[in-house]
CSV table of C-alpha atoms and ligand atoms in Angstrom, one decimal:
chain,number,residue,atom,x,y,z
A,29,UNK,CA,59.9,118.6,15.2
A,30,UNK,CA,56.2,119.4,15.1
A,31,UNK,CA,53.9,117.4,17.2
A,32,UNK,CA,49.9,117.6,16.5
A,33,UNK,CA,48.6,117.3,20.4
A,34,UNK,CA,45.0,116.2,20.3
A,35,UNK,CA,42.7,117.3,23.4
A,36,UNK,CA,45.7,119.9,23.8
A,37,UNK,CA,43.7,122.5,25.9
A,38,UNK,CA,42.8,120.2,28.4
A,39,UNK,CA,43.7,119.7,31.6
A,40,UNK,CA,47.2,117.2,31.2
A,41,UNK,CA,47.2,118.5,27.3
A,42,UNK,CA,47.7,122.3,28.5
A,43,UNK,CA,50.6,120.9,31.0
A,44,UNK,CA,52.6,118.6,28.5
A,45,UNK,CA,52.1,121.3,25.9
A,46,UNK,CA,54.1,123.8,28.0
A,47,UNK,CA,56.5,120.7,28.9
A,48,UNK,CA,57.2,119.8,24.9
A,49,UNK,CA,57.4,123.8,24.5
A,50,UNK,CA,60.1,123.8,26.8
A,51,UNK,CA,62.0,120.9,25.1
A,52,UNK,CA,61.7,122.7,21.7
A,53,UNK,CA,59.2,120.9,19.9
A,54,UNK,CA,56.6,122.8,18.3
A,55,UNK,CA,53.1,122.0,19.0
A,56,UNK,CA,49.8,122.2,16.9
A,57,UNK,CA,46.8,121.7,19.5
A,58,UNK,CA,43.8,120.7,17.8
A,59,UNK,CA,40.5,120.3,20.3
A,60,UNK,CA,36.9,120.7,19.7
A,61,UNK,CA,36.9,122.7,23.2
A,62,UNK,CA,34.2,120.8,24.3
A,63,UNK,CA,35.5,120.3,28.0
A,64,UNK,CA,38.3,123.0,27.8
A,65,UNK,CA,39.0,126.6,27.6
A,66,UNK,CA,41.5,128.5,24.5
A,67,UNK,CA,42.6,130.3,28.1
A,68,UNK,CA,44.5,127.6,29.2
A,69,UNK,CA,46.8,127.8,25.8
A,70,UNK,CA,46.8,131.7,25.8
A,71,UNK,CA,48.6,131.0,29.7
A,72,UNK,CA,50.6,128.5,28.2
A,73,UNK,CA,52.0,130.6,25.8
A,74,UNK,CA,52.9,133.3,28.2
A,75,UNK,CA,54.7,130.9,30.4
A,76,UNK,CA,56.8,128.9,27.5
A,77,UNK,CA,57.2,132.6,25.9
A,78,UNK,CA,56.3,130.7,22.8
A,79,UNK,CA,53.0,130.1,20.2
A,80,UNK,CA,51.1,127.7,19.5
A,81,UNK,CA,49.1,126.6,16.3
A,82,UNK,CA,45.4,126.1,17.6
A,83,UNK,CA,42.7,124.4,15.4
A,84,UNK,CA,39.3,124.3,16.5
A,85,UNK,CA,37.9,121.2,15.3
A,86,UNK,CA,36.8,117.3,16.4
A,87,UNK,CA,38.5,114.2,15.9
A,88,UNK,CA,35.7,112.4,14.5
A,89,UNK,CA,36.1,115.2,11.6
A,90,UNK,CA,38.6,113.1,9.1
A,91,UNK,CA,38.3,116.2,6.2
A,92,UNK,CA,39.5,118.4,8.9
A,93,UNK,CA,41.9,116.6,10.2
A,94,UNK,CA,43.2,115.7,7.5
A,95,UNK,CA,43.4,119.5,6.3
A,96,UNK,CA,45.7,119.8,9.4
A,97,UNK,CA,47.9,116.9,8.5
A,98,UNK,CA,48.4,118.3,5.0
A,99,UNK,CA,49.4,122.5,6.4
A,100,UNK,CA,51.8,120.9,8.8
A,101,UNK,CA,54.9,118.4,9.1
A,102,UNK,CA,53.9,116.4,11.6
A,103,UNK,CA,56.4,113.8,13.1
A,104,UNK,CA,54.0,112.5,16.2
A,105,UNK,CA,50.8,112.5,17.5
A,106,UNK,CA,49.6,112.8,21.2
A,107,UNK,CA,46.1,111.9,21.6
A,108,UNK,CA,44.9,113.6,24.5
A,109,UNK,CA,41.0,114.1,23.2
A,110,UNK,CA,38.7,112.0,24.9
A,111,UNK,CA,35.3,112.2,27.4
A,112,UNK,CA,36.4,111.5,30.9
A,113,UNK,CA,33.7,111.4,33.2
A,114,UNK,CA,33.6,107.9,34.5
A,115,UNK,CA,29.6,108.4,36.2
A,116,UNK,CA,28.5,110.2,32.8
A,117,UNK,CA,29.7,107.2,30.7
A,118,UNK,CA,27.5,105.4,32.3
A,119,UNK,CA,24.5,107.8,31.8
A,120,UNK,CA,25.9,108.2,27.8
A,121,UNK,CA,27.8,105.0,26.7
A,122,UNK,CA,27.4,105.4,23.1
A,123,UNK,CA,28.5,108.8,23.4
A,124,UNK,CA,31.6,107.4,25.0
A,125,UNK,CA,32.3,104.9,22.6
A,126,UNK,CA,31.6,107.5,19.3
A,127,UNK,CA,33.8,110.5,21.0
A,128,UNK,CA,37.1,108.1,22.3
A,129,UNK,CA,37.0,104.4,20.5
A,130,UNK,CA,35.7,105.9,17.3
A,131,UNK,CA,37.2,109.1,17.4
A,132,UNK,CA,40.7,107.6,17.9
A,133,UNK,CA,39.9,105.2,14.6
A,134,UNK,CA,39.1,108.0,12.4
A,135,UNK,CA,42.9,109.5,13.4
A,136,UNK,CA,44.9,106.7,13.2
A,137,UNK,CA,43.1,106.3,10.1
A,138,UNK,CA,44.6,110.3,8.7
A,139,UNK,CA,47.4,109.7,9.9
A,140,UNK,CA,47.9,106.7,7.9
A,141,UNK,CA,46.5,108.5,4.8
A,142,UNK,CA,49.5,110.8,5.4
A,143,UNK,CA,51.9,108.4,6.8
A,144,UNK,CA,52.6,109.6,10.1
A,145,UNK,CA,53.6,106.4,12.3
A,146,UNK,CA,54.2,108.2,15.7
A,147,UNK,CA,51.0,107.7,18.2
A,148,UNK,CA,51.0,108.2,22.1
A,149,UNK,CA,47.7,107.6,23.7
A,150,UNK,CA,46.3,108.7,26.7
A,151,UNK,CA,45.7,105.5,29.0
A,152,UNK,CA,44.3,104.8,32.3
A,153,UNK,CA,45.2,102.1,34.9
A,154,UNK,CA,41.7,101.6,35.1
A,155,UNK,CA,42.5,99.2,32.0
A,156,UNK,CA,44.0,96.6,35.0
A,157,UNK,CA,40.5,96.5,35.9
A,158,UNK,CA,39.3,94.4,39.4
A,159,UNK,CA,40.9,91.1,38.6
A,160,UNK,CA,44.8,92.4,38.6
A,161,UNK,CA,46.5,92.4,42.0
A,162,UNK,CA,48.6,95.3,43.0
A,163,UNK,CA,50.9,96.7,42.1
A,164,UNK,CA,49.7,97.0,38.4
A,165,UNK,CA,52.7,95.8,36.1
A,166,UNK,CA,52.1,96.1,32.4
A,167,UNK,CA,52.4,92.5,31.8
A,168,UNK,CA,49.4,92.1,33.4
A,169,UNK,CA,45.9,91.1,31.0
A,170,UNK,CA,43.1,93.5,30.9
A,171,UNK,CA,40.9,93.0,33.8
A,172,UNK,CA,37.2,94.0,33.4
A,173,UNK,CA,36.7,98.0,34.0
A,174,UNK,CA,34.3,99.1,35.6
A,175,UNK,CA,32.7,101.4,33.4
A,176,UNK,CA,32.5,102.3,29.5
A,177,UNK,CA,34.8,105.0,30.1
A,178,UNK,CA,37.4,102.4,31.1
A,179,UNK,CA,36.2,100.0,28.6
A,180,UNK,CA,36.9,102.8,26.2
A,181,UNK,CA,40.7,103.0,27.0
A,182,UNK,CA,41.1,99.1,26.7
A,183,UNK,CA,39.6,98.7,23.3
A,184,UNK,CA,41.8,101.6,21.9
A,185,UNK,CA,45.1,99.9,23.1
A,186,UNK,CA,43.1,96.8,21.4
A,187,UNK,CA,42.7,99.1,18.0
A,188,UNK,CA,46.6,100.0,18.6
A,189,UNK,CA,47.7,96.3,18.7
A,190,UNK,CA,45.7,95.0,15.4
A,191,UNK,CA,46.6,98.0,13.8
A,192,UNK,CA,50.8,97.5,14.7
A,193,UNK,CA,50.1,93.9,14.0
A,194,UNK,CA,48.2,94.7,10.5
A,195,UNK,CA,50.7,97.6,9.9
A,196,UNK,CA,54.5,97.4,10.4
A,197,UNK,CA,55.6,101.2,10.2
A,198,UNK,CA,52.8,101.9,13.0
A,199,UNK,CA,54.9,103.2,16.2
A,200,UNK,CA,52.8,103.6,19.4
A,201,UNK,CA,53.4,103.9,22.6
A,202,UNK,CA,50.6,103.5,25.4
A,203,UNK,CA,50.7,105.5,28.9
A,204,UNK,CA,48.3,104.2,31.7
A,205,UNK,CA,48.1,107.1,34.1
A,206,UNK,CA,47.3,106.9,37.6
A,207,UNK,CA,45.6,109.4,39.3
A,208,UNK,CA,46.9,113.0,37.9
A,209,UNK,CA,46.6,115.9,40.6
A,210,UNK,CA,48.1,119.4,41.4
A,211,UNK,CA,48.6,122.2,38.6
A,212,UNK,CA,51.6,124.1,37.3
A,213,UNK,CA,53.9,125.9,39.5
A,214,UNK,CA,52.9,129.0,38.4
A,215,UNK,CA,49.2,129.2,39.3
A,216,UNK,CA,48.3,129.9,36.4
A,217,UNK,CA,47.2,126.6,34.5
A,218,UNK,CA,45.4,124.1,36.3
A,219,UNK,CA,42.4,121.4,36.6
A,220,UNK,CA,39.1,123.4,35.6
A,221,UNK,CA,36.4,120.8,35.7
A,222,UNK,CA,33.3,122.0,34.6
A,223,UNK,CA,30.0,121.8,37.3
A,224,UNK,CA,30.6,119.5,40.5
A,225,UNK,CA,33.7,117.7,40.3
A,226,UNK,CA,34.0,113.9,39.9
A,227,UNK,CA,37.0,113.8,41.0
A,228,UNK,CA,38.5,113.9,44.8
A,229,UNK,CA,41.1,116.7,44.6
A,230,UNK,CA,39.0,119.4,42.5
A,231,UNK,CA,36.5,118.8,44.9
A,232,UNK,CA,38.7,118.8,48.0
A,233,UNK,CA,39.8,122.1,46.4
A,234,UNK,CA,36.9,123.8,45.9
A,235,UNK,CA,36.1,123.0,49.7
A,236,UNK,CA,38.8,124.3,51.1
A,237,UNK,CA,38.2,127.6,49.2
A,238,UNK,CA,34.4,127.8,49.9
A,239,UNK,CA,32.7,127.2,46.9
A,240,UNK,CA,31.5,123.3,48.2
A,241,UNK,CA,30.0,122.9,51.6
A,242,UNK,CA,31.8,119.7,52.6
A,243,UNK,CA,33.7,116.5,50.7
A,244,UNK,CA,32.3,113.5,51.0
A,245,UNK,CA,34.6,110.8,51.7
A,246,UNK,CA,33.0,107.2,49.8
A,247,UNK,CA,33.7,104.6,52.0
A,248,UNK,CA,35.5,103.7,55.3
A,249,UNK,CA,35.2,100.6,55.3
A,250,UNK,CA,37.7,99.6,53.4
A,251,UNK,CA,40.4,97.1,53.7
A,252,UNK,CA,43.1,99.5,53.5
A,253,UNK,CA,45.4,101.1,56.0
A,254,UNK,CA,42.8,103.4,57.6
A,255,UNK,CA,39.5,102.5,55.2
A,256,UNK,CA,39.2,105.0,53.2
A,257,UNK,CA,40.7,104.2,49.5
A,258,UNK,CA,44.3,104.2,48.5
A,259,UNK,CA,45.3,105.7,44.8
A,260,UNK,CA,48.8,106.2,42.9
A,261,UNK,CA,48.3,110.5,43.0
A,262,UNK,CA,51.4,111.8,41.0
A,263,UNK,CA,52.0,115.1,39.7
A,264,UNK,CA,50.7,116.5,36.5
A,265,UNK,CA,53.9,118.2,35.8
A,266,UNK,CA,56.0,114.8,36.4
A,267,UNK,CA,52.5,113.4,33.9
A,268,UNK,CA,53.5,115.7,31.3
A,269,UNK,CA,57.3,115.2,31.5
A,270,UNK,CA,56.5,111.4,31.1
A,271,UNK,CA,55.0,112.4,27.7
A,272,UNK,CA,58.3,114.2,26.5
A,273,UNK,CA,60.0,110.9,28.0
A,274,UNK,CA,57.9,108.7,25.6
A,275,UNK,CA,58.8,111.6,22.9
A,276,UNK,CA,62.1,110.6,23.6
A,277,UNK,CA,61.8,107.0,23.7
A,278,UNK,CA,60.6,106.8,20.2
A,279,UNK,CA,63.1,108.6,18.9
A,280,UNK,CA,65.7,106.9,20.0
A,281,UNK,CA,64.0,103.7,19.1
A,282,UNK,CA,63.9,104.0,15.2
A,283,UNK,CA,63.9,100.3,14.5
A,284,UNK,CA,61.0,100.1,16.9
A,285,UNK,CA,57.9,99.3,15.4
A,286,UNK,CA,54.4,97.9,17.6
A,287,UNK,CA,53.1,98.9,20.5
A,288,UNK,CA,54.7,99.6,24.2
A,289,UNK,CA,52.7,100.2,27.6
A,290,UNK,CA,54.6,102.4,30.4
A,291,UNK,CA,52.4,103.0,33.7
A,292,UNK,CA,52.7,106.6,34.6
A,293,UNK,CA,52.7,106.8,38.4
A,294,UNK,CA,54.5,107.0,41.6
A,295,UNK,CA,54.2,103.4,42.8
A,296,UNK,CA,53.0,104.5,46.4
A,297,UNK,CA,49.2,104.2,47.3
A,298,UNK,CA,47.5,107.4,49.4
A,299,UNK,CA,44.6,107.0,51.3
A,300,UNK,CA,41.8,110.3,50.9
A,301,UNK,CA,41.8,110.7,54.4
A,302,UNK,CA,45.6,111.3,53.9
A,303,UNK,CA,44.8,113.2,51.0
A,304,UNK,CA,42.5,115.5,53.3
A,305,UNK,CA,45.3,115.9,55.9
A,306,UNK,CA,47.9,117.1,53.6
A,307,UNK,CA,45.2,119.1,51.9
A,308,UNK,CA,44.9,120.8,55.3
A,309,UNK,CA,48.5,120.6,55.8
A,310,UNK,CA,49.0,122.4,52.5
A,311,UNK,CA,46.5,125.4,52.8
A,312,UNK,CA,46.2,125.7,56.1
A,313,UNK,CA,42.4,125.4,56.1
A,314,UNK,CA,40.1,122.7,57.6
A,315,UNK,CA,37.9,120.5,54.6
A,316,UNK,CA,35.1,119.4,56.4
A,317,UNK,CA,33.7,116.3,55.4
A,318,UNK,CA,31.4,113.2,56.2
A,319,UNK,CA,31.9,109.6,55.5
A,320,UNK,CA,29.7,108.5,52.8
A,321,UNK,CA,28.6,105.0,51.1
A,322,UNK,CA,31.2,103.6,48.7
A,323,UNK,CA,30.8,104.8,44.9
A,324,UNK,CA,29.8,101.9,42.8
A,325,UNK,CA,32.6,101.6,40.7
A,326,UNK,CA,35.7,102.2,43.2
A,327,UNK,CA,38.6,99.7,43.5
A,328,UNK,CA,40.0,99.8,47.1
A,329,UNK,CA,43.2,100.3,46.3
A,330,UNK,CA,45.6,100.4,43.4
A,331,UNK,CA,49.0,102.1,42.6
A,332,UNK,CA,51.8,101.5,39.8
A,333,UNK,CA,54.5,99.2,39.2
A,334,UNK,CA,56.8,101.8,37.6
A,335,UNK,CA,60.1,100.1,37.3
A,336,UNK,CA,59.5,100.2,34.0
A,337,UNK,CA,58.6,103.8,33.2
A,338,UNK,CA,61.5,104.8,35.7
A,339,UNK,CA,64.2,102.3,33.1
A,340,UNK,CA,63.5,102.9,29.7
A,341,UNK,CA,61.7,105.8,29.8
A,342,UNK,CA,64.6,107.0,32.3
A,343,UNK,CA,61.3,109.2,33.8
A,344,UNK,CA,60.2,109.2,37.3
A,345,UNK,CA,57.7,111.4,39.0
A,346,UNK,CA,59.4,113.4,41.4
A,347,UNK,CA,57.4,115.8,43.1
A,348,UNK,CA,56.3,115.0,46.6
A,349,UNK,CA,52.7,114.7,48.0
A,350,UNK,CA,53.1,118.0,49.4
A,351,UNK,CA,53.8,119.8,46.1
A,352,UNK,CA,50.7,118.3,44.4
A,353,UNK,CA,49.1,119.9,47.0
A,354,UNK,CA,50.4,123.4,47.5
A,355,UNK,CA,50.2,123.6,44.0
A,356,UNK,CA,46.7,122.5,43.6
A,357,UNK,CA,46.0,125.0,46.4
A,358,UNK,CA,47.6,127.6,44.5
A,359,UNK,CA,45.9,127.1,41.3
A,360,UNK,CA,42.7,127.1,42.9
A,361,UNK,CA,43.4,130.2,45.1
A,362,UNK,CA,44.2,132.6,42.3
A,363,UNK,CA,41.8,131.1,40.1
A,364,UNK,CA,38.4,130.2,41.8
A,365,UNK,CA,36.4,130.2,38.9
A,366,UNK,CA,38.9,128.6,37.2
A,367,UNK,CA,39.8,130.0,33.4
A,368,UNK,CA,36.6,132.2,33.5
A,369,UNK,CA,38.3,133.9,36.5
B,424,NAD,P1,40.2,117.0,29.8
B,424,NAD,O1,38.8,116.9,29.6
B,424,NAD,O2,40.7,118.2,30.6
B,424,NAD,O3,41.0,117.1,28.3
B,424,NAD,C1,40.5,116.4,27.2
B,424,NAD,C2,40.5,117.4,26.0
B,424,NAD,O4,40.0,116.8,24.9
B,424,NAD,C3,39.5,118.6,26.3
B,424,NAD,O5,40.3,119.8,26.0
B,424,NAD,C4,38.4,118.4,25.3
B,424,NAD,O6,37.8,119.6,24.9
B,424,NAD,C5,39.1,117.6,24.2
B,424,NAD,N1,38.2,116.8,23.4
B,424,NAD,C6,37.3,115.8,23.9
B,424,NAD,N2,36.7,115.2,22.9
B,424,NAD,C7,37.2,115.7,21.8
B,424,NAD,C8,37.0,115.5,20.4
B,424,NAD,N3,36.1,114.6,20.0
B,424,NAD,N4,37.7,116.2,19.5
B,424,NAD,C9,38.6,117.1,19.9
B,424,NAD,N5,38.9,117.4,21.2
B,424,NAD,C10,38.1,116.7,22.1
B,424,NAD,O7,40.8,115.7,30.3
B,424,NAD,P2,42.3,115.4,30.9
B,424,NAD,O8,42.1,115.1,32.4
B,424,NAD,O9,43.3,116.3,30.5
B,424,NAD,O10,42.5,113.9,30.2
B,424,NAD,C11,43.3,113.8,29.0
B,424,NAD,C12,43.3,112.4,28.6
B,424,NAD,O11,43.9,111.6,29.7
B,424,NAD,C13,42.0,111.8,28.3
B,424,NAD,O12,42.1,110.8,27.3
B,424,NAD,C14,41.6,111.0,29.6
B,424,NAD,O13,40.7,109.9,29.4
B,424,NAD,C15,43.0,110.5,30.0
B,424,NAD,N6,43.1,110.2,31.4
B,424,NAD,C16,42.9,111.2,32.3
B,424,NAD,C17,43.0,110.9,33.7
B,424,NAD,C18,42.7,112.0,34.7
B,424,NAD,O14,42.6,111.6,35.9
B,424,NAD,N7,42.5,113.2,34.4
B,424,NAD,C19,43.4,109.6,34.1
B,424,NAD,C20,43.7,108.7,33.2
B,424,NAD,C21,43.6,109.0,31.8
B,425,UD1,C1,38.6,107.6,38.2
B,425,UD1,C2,38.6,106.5,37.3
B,425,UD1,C3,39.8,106.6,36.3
B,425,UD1,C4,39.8,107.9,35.6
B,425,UD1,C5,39.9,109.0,36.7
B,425,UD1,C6,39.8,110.4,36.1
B,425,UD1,C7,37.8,104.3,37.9
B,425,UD1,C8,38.0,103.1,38.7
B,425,UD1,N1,38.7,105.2,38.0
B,425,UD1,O1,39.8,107.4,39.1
B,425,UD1,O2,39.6,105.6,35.3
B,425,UD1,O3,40.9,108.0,34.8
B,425,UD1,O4,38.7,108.9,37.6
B,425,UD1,O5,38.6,110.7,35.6
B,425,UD1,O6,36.7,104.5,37.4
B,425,UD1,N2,36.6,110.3,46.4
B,425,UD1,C9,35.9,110.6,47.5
B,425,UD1,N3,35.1,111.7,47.4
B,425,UD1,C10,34.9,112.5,46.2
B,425,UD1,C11,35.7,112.1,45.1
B,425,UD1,C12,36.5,110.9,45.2
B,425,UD1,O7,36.0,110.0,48.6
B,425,UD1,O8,34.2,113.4,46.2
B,425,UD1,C13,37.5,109.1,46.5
B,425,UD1,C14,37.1,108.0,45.6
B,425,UD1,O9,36.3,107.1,46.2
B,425,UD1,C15,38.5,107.4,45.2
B,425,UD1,C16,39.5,108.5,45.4
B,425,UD1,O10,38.8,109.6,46.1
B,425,UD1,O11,38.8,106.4,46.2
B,425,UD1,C17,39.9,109.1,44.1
B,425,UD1,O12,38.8,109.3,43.3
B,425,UD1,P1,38.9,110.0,41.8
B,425,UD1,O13,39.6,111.3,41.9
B,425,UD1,O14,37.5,110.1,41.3
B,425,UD1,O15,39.8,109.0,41.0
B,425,UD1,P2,39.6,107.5,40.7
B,425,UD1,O16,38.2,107.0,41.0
B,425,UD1,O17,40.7,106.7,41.3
C-alpha cells in the first residue's frame, strides 16, 4: 500500500516514515525542504533498511502534485507539510495562511482530481484554544487560538468537514498532537530546528550541550503545581505509531466516510521546571536557567483526554518521561549541529 507523506522530511514526518516503513507500507515523501533536510530520509533509510520515493516540490504546486499522483498508486495521504513557528506567524500571517490553509486546499483538491479519499492531517491541541477546560476531549468546540498558526490548524479541520459534508467518498481522519519531544532511539534522527529554538526541549537541549548560555523559563507565576507551565509531552515515536494507528483505523473502517478527531497525547500534564529536572536527570548535566516574563500566547496548562485515541485507535503513548529525555539527549549529543553534523 503506498502512502504519499507530505512534509515527510520533517521532524514527526522523518519518524512516522521509518514507523509506516516498518509496517510495510511504502512511502513517497514529497517536501519543498523548506524547514527540513533530504539527511533525515537518507538516515531513515538506513535504519528501516528500505527506500524511499522523494520528490522535491511544494504543495501549493497542483501540476506537480498532481504529476505525483498520476506515477504512483496512492491509497492515503498524510499531510505533514506545514509552517510551524507559532511567534513567526504572527510576524507573517499571510504567509501562514497561503503555506498551511491554502496549501492543504490545493491537495485535497489533486487528490480529488485523482480520487484518492484517504486524508490524515496534522493537528494541534492548540485548536481547543483558551475557552476549553482541561482535559481537552474532542467533543469540545474550537476555542479561539492564540495565534494564526493555530488559527491555521482550525480552519483546515473546518475545510475537512465541508469538504466530507459536500463529498461522501472523502475519508479523513484529524490528529490533534500535544507537545511532541525526544528523537528516535537510534540517535540518529531527531528535532533539527533551524536558528534559536521556539520550542522548550530543543532549547533545553542545546543548553545542556553548550551551544545556548541558559533556558529561560516564561513564567512562575502560574496557577499550576509549582508555576511554571504544565504540557501533555509525549514521545515522537509513540506520535508516529499513532499515525500507523489511524492507518489502521481507516482500513478497517471501509464503510467510514467524514471526518474523525483523535487527541494524540499522554493525558498527564509536566511542568518545565520538571522538564528541566528530568533533563538534568537524563544527561547528567546542570541547564542553567532564569525565570522570565510569561510568553504572550502560553496557556497555563493543558494535557489530553485520550480515552479515545487509547479505544479505537487501540494506540497509547508508551514511553516514559525519562525516555523522551535520554533520547533527546542522545540525538543532540551525537548530532550537535543537527543534520549538517
Ligand atoms: P517540521 O517543520 O519539522 O516539518 C514540516 C515539513 O513540511 C518540513 O519538512 C518542511 O520542509 C515541509 N513543508 C513546509 N511547507 C511545505 C510546503 N508548502 N510544501 C511542501 N513541504 C512543506 O515540523 P514538524 O514538527 O515535523 O510538524 C509536522 C506537522 O505537525 C506540521 O503540520 C505541524 O504544524 C504539526 N504539529 C507539530 C507540532 C510540534 O510540536 N512539532 C505540534 C502540533 C502539530
Ligand atoms: C506551541 C504551540 C503549539 C505548537 C507547538 C509546536 C501554542 C499555545 N502552542 O506549543 O500550537 O504546535 O508550539 O510548534 O501556541 N518554554 C519556556 N522556555 C522556552 C521555551 C518554552 O519556558 O525557551 C515553556 C513555554 O512557556 C511552555 C512550555 O515551555 O509553557 C512548552 O513550550 P513549547 O515547547 O513552545 O510548546 P507549546 O507552547 O506548548
Amino acid at each position: 500500500m503506498q502512502i504519499l507523506v507530505t512534509g515527510g522530511a520533517g521532524y514527526i514526518g522523518s519518524h512516522t516514515v521509518l514507523s509506516l516503513l516498518e509496517n510495510n507500507y511504502d512511502v513517497i515523501v514529497y517536501d519543498n525542504l523548506v524547514n527540513s533536510s533530504i539527511e533525515s530520509l537518507v538516515r531513515v533509510e538506513k535504519l528501516a533498511g528500505k527506500s524511499i520515493e522523494f520528490i522535491e516540490g511544494d504543495i501549493c504546486d497542483k501540476g506537480k502534485l498532481s504529476g505525483v499522483f498520476k506515477q504512483f498508486k496512492i491509497n492515503a495521504v498524510i499531510h505533514f507539510a506545514a509552517l510551524k513557528a507559532v511567534g513567526e506567524s504572527v510576524k507573517i500571517p499571510l504567509s501562514y495562511y497561503q503555506n498551511n490553509v491554502h496549501g492543504s486546499v490545493c491537495l485535497l483538491e489533486v487528490m480529488q482530481e485523482h480520487k484518492v479519499h484517504n486524508f490524515i492531517f496534522s493537528s494541534s491541541a492548540t485548536v481547543y484554544g483558551e475557552e476549553n477546560d482541561v482535559p481537552y476531549v474532542e467533543t469540545m468546540k474550537f476555542g479561539t487560538p492564540s495565534s494564526p498558526y493555530g488559527a491555521s490548524k482550525v480552519m483546515v479541520e473546518r475545510v475537512m468537514s465541508d469538504f466530507a459534508f459536500s463529498n461522501e467518498d472523502f475519508r479523513g481522519v484529524t490528529l490533534r498532537y500535544f507537545n511532541p519531544i525526544g528523537a528516535h532511539e537510534s540517535g540518529t534522527i531527531g528535532e533539527d530546528p533551524k536558528g534559536i529554538p521556539n520550542n522548550l526541549l530543543p532549547y533545553v537541549a542545546q543548553v545542556a550541550v553548550g551551544k545556548r548560555h541558559e533556558l529561560s523559563i516564561f513564567g512562575d507565576d502560574y496557577p499550576t503545581v509549582d508555576g511554571s507551565c504544565e504540557r501533555d509531552y509525549l514521545h515522537v515515536m509513540d506520535l508516529a505509531q499513532g499515525h500507523v494507528a489511524a492507518l489502521n483505523w481507516l482500513n478497517c473502517h471501509s464503510k467510514f466516510s467524514g471526518v474523525e478527531a483523535f487527541n494524540l497525547g499522554t493525558g498527564n500534564g509536566i511542568s518545565v521546571f520538571a522538564i528541566v529536572k528530568a533533563f538534568e536527570q537524563a544527561s547528567n548535566k546542570i541547564i542553567p536557567f532564569e525565570v522570565s516574563p510569561r510568553r504572550v500566547g502560553d496557556l497555563p496548562a493543558f494535557w489530553a483526554n485520550t480515552s479515545k485515541a487509547n479505544d479505537e485507535l487501540n494506540w497509547q503513548a508508551n514511553r516514559s518521561l525519562d525516555q523522551m529525555m535520554v533520547d533527546t539527549w542522545r540525538w543532540q549529543l551525537n548530532n550537535p549541529n543537527g543534520y549538517q553534523s
